[in-house]
mmCIF file of C-alpha atoms in Angstrom:
data_model
loop_
_atom_site.group_PDB
_atom_site.id
_atom_site.type_symbol
_atom_site.label_atom_id
_atom_site.label_comp_id
_atom_site.label_asym_id
_atom_site.label_seq_id
_atom_site.Cartn_x
_atom_site.Cartn_y
_atom_site.Cartn_z
ATOM 1 C CA GLN A 1 -24.230 88.878 -3.423
ATOM 2 C CA VAL A 2 -20.361 88.914 -1.399
ATOM 3 C CA GLN A 3 -19.078 91.819 0.752
ATOM 4 C CA LEU A 4 -16.132 92.252 1.843
ATOM 5 C CA GLN A 5 -15.905 95.188 4.894
ATOM 6 C CA GLN A 6 -12.518 96.137 6.008
ATOM 7 C CA SER A 7 -10.869 97.744 9.175
ATOM 8 C CA GLY A 8 -8.087 98.060 11.079
ATOM 9 C CA PRO A 9 -5.719 100.965 11.295
ATOM 10 C CA GLY A 10 -4.434 103.178 9.015
ATOM 11 C CA LEU A 11 -0.732 104.132 10.132
ATOM 12 C CA VAL A 12 1.945 101.822 11.644
ATOM 13 C CA LYS A 13 5.202 102.229 13.444
ATOM 14 C CA PRO A 14 8.208 100.417 11.658
ATOM 15 C CA SER A 15 9.255 97.059 13.773
ATOM 16 C CA GLN A 16 5.287 96.674 14.803
ATOM 17 C CA THR A 17 2.593 94.421 13.675
ATOM 18 C CA LEU A 18 0.088 95.627 11.421
ATOM 19 C CA SER A 19 -3.668 94.005 11.719
ATOM 20 C CA LEU A 20 -6.327 94.280 9.888
ATOM 21 C CA THR A 21 -9.718 92.322 9.616
ATOM 22 C CA CYS A 22 -12.551 91.572 6.914
ATOM 23 C CA ALA A 23 -16.018 90.992 7.701
ATOM 24 C CA ILE A 24 -17.403 88.353 5.269
ATOM 25 C CA SER A 25 -21.055 89.045 4.705
ATOM 26 C CA GLY A 26 -23.143 87.380 1.882
ATOM 27 C CA ASP A 27 -20.946 84.024 2.497
ATOM 28 C CA SER A 28 -19.960 81.647 4.696
ATOM 29 C CA VAL A 29 -15.462 81.922 5.438
ATOM 30 C CA SER A 30 -16.134 77.628 5.577
ATOM 31 C CA SER A 31 -16.868 77.885 2.066
ATOM 32 C CA ASN A 32 -15.820 73.907 0.677
ATOM 33 C CA SER A 33 -15.300 76.252 -2.580
ATOM 34 C CA ALA A 34 -13.908 79.884 -2.260
ATOM 35 C CA ALA A 35 -11.110 81.325 -0.592
ATOM 36 C CA TRP A 36 -10.123 83.747 1.504
ATOM 37 C CA ASN A 37 -7.322 86.090 0.720
ATOM 38 C CA TRP A 38 -4.633 89.576 1.077
ATOM 39 C CA ILE A 39 -3.545 91.131 -1.942
ATOM 40 C CA ARG A 40 -1.670 94.047 -1.938
ATOM 41 C CA GLN A 41 -0.864 97.242 -4.111
ATOM 42 C CA SER A 42 1.415 99.587 -4.264
ATOM 43 C CA PRO A 43 3.092 102.158 -6.742
ATOM 44 C CA SER A 44 6.378 100.360 -6.348
ATOM 45 C CA ARG A 45 5.475 96.331 -6.335
ATOM 46 C CA GLY A 46 2.525 96.540 -7.961
ATOM 47 C CA LEU A 47 -0.241 94.243 -7.335
ATOM 48 C CA GLU A 48 0.901 91.332 -4.832
ATOM 49 C CA TRP A 49 -1.122 88.165 -3.600
ATOM 50 C CA LEU A 50 -0.206 88.001 0.243
ATOM 51 C CA GLY A 51 -1.808 84.764 1.082
ATOM 52 C CA ARG A 52 -4.810 82.801 1.831
ATOM 53 C CA THR A 53 -7.341 81.014 3.883
ATOM 54 C CA PHE A 54 -9.820 78.023 3.056
ATOM 55 C CA TYR A 55 -11.666 74.654 4.001
ATOM 56 C CA ARG A 56 -11.655 71.667 2.803
ATOM 57 C CA SER A 57 -12.836 69.718 5.748
ATOM 58 C CA LYS A 58 -9.190 71.324 7.940
ATOM 59 C CA TRP A 59 -8.474 74.739 7.831
ATOM 60 C CA TYR A 60 -5.565 75.493 5.089
ATOM 61 C CA ASN A 61 -3.336 78.797 4.375
ATOM 62 C CA ASP A 62 -1.070 79.740 1.673
ATOM 63 C CA TYR A 63 1.392 82.353 2.280
ATOM 64 C CA ALA A 64 3.703 84.311 -0.627
ATOM 65 C CA VAL A 65 7.506 83.398 -0.145
ATOM 66 C CA SER A 66 8.212 86.983 0.274
ATOM 67 C CA VAL A 67 6.318 86.958 3.211
ATOM 68 C CA LYS A 68 6.195 84.192 4.572
ATOM 69 C CA SER A 69 8.324 84.164 8.142
ATOM 70 C CA ARG A 70 6.248 87.374 9.275
ATOM 71 C CA ILE A 71 1.949 86.365 7.960
ATOM 72 C CA ILE A 72 -0.561 84.899 10.234
ATOM 73 C CA ILE A 73 -4.131 84.727 7.840
ATOM 74 C CA ASN A 74 -6.343 83.569 10.217
ATOM 75 C CA PRO A 75 -10.933 82.563 9.976
ATOM 76 C CA ASP A 76 -12.970 83.869 12.596
ATOM 77 C CA THR A 77 -16.118 81.441 11.571
ATOM 78 C CA SER A 78 -17.979 82.734 15.502
ATOM 79 C CA LYS A 79 -17.251 86.615 13.095
ATOM 80 C CA ASN A 80 -17.785 85.174 9.602
ATOM 81 C CA GLN A 81 -14.526 87.348 9.145
ATOM 82 C CA ILE A 82 -10.696 86.394 8.248
ATOM 83 C CA SER A 83 -7.598 89.252 9.832
ATOM 84 C CA LEU A 84 -4.692 89.887 8.729
ATOM 85 C CA GLN A 85 -1.426 90.236 10.432
ATOM 86 C CA LEU A 86 2.089 91.146 9.326
ATOM 87 C CA LYS A 87 4.626 91.075 11.802
ATOM 88 C CA SER A 88 7.704 93.674 11.510
ATOM 89 C CA VAL A 89 6.617 95.963 9.009
ATOM 90 C CA THR A 90 9.027 98.964 6.905
ATOM 91 C CA PRO A 91 7.898 101.394 5.256
ATOM 92 C CA GLU A 92 8.541 99.471 2.230
ATOM 93 C CA ASP A 93 5.197 97.130 3.540
ATOM 94 C CA THR A 94 2.797 100.615 2.751
ATOM 95 C CA ALA A 95 0.200 99.821 0.511
ATOM 96 C CA VAL A 96 -2.847 99.817 -0.248
ATOM 97 C CA TYR A 97 -4.809 96.071 1.474
ATOM 98 C CA TYR A 98 -7.069 94.454 -0.057
ATOM 99 C CA CYS A 99 -9.625 91.662 1.388
ATOM 100 C CA VAL A 100 -10.352 89.797 -1.646
ATOM 101 C CA LYS A 101 -12.616 85.513 -2.298
ATOM 102 C CA TYR A 102 -10.684 83.556 -4.707
ATOM 103 C CA GLU A 103 -13.002 81.692 -6.379
ATOM 104 C CA SER A 104 -11.627 77.832 -7.115
ATOM 105 C CA SER A 105 -11.905 76.676 -10.664
ATOM 106 C CA SER A 106 -9.866 73.527 -12.057
ATOM 107 C CA ARG A 107 -7.363 75.537 -13.816
ATOM 108 C CA GLY A 108 -6.970 78.282 -10.987
ATOM 109 C CA GLY A 109 -9.264 80.715 -9.854
ATOM 110 C CA TRP A 110 -10.408 84.369 -9.247
ATOM 111 C CA PHE A 111 -10.741 87.107 -7.607
ATOM 112 C CA ASP A 112 -14.082 88.669 -6.861
ATOM 113 C CA PRO A 113 -15.635 90.687 -5.369
ATOM 114 C CA TRP A 114 -13.051 93.178 -3.820
ATOM 115 C CA GLY A 115 -13.588 94.755 -0.656
ATOM 116 C CA GLN A 116 -12.924 98.389 -0.334
ATOM 117 C CA GLY A 117 -9.134 98.183 0.190
ATOM 118 C CA THR A 118 -7.206 100.462 3.741
ATOM 119 C CA LEU A 119 -3.798 102.478 2.855
ATOM 120 C CA VAL A 120 -1.858 101.003 5.171
ATOM 121 C CA THR A 121 1.374 103.648 5.844
ATOM 122 C CA VAL A 122 4.269 102.367 7.850
ATOM 123 C CA SER A 123 6.016 105.740 9.461
ATOM 124 C CA SER A 124 7.407 106.144 12.868
ATOM 125 C CA GLN B 1 9.343 93.148 -11.149
ATOM 126 C CA SER B 2 5.676 91.948 -12.219
ATOM 127 C CA VAL B 3 5.960 87.716 -13.246
ATOM 128 C CA LEU B 4 3.480 88.938 -16.310
ATOM 129 C CA THR B 5 4.147 91.465 -18.085
ATOM 130 C CA GLN B 6 2.021 93.801 -19.421
ATOM 131 C CA PRO B 7 3.016 96.923 -22.225
ATOM 132 C CA PRO B 8 2.899 100.440 -19.844
ATOM 133 C CA SER B 9 -0.156 101.504 -21.697
ATOM 134 C CA VAL B 10 -2.005 101.311 -24.920
ATOM 135 C CA SER B 11 -4.454 104.111 -26.247
ATOM 136 C CA GLY B 12 -7.551 104.701 -29.270
ATOM 137 C CA ALA B 13 -10.044 106.324 -29.996
ATOM 138 C CA PRO B 14 -13.467 106.214 -29.171
ATOM 139 C CA GLY B 15 -15.495 103.591 -31.285
ATOM 140 C CA GLN B 16 -11.454 101.916 -32.185
ATOM 141 C CA ARG B 17 -10.615 98.028 -31.243
ATOM 142 C CA VAL B 18 -7.890 98.155 -28.534
ATOM 143 C CA THR B 19 -5.803 95.384 -27.027
ATOM 144 C CA MET B 20 -3.513 94.153 -24.752
ATOM 145 C CA SER B 21 -1.031 91.858 -23.645
ATOM 146 C CA CYS B 22 0.101 89.787 -20.914
ATOM 147 C CA THR B 23 2.656 87.452 -21.443
ATOM 148 C CA GLY B 24 4.064 84.583 -18.722
ATOM 149 C CA SER B 25 6.171 81.664 -18.614
ATOM 150 C CA SER B 26 5.553 77.807 -18.342
ATOM 151 C CA SER B 27 5.015 78.379 -14.944
ATOM 152 C CA ASN B 28 1.803 79.914 -14.810
ATOM 153 C CA ILE B 29 0.157 80.880 -18.397
ATOM 154 C CA GLY B 30 1.611 78.137 -19.932
ATOM 155 C CA ALA B 31 1.438 75.492 -18.017
ATOM 156 C CA ASP B 32 -2.280 76.057 -18.834
ATOM 157 C CA PHE B 33 -3.372 77.965 -15.704
ATOM 158 C CA ASP B 34 -6.500 80.232 -17.026
ATOM 159 C CA VAL B 35 -6.019 83.623 -17.181
ATOM 160 C CA ASN B 36 -7.805 86.768 -15.527
ATOM 161 C CA TRP B 37 -8.818 90.560 -16.274
ATOM 162 C CA TYR B 38 -9.452 93.288 -13.823
ATOM 163 C CA ARG B 39 -9.797 96.889 -14.668
ATOM 164 C CA GLN B 40 -9.356 99.352 -11.785
ATOM 165 C CA LEU B 41 -10.739 103.039 -11.848
ATOM 166 C CA PRO B 42 -8.600 105.709 -10.156
ATOM 167 C CA GLY B 43 -8.498 105.409 -6.367
ATOM 168 C CA ALA B 44 -11.547 102.869 -6.486
ATOM 169 C CA ALA B 45 -10.809 98.342 -5.561
ATOM 170 C CA PRO B 46 -9.399 96.521 -9.147
ATOM 171 C CA LYS B 47 -12.898 94.441 -10.559
ATOM 172 C CA LEU B 48 -13.491 91.378 -11.578
ATOM 173 C CA LEU B 49 -14.043 91.454 -16.231
ATOM 174 C CA ILE B 50 -13.064 88.475 -17.627
ATOM 175 C CA TYR B 51 -12.440 85.191 -15.998
ATOM 176 C CA GLY B 52 -10.790 81.515 -17.595
ATOM 177 C CA ASN B 53 -9.843 82.993 -19.695
ATOM 178 C CA THR B 54 -12.892 83.681 -21.705
ATOM 179 C CA ASN B 55 -15.220 84.544 -20.099
ATOM 180 C CA ARG B 56 -17.323 87.623 -18.473
ATOM 181 C CA PRO B 57 -19.121 88.178 -15.700
ATOM 182 C CA SER B 58 -22.856 89.338 -15.968
ATOM 183 C CA GLY B 59 -22.659 92.773 -16.067
ATOM 184 C CA VAL B 60 -20.102 93.163 -18.156
ATOM 185 C CA PRO B 61 -20.388 94.288 -21.957
ATOM 186 C CA ASP B 62 -19.719 91.795 -25.008
ATOM 187 C CA ARG B 63 -16.984 94.336 -25.883
ATOM 188 C CA PHE B 64 -14.577 92.601 -23.506
ATOM 189 C CA SER B 65 -13.263 89.512 -25.071
ATOM 190 C CA GLY B 66 -10.363 87.581 -23.434
ATOM 191 C CA SER B 67 -8.064 84.939 -25.439
ATOM 192 C CA LYS B 68 -5.759 82.719 -24.419
ATOM 193 C CA SER B 69 -2.599 80.993 -26.426
ATOM 194 C CA GLY B 70 0.555 78.951 -25.609
ATOM 195 C CA THR B 71 2.338 81.914 -22.566
ATOM 196 C CA SER B 72 0.300 84.641 -23.452
ATOM 197 C CA ALA B 73 -3.376 86.066 -23.368
ATOM 198 C CA SER B 74 -5.160 89.255 -24.762
ATOM 199 C CA LEU B 75 -7.807 91.160 -24.199
ATOM 200 C CA ALA B 76 -9.649 93.249 -26.539
ATOM 201 C CA ILE B 77 -12.137 95.915 -26.020
ATOM 202 C CA ASN B 78 -14.252 97.016 -29.555
ATOM 203 C CA GLY B 79 -15.999 100.210 -29.851
ATOM 204 C CA LEU B 80 -13.940 102.274 -27.407
ATOM 205 C CA GLN B 81 -15.706 104.362 -25.040
ATOM 206 C CA ALA B 82 -14.730 107.340 -22.402
ATOM 207 C CA GLU B 83 -15.550 105.444 -19.532
ATOM 208 C CA ASP B 84 -13.283 102.834 -20.605
ATOM 209 C CA GLU B 85 -10.241 104.389 -19.541
ATOM 210 C CA ALA B 86 -8.658 102.835 -16.451
ATOM 211 C CA ASP B 87 -6.130 100.458 -15.824
ATOM 212 C CA TYR B 88 -6.557 97.152 -16.202
ATOM 213 C CA TYR B 89 -4.655 93.914 -14.965
ATOM 214 C CA CYS B 90 -3.873 90.142 -16.017
ATOM 215 C CA GLN B 91 -4.296 87.133 -12.918
ATOM 216 C CA SER B 92 -2.869 83.924 -13.354
ATOM 217 C CA TYR B 93 -1.656 81.016 -10.899
ATOM 218 C CA ASP B 94 2.605 79.682 -11.192
ATOM 219 C CA SER B 95 3.272 76.318 -9.989
ATOM 220 C CA GLY B 96 6.424 77.737 -9.331
ATOM 221 C CA LEU B 97 5.904 80.190 -6.737
ATOM 222 C CA SER B 98 3.043 78.073 -5.477
ATOM 223 C CA GLY B 99 0.787 81.091 -5.161
ATOM 224 C CA SER B 100 -1.268 84.268 -7.809
ATOM 225 C CA VAL B 101 0.730 86.180 -9.709
ATOM 226 C CA PHE B 102 -0.285 89.387 -11.179
ATOM 227 C CA GLY B 103 0.675 92.098 -14.699
ATOM 228 C CA GLY B 104 1.961 95.455 -13.782
ATOM 229 C CA GLY B 105 -0.793 96.850 -15.351
ATOM 230 C CA THR B 106 -1.722 98.736 -18.616
ATOM 231 C CA LYS B 107 -3.502 102.364 -18.664
ATOM 232 C CA LEU B 108 -5.916 102.714 -21.202
ATOM 233 C CA THR B 109 -5.904 106.169 -22.439
ATOM 234 C CA VAL B 110 -9.277 106.911 -24.710
ATOM 235 C CA LEU B 111 -7.979 109.464 -26.957
#
């Protein structure tokens, strides 16, 4: 059974970098069939996919256009975890951030399971 | 504004059947990408309810069913129970955006 345990600060100052980690148990971050994602949820933006990292003989990353210039998602194979860095945050980045496993299929895929969520507030 | 469109709310009495829709476009649902559904209880993370348009993960009762046609999909719940009261979200992949997209969610109220 895959479990995702998130950690990181709940308060970030404007213009600084939001950093979260997600420890994976029950699966490998280097899995050839899964992708590891960050999704956020806020009242104003709803559920918003931010990006993913996955391994298919080499590492790949995909990012949402809305955050592409500010986001980095990195795998850490030694700790079997992924990390999220979102730079130059503003109050609009205030949201609950989720780490989520994506199971790929021929016509897309699905998100399961989800981490517990981390409320990150951007405020001075 | 979410890429996939869902009605903000639906309601039904215990024991009734309710359905909720999810409307997309030719770059996501209409491009033959699968639709998935998630249920979110207050204060909790979303949880997978239906995957691959019609499939239920183990543990999900057969009261829940999904369907897809053209650029839309639907979630049906038979024999409504009080515990079904939650927010429901649809999700698919969008080839134009090169990423996953969600609906704005439907709040189900059990009367």
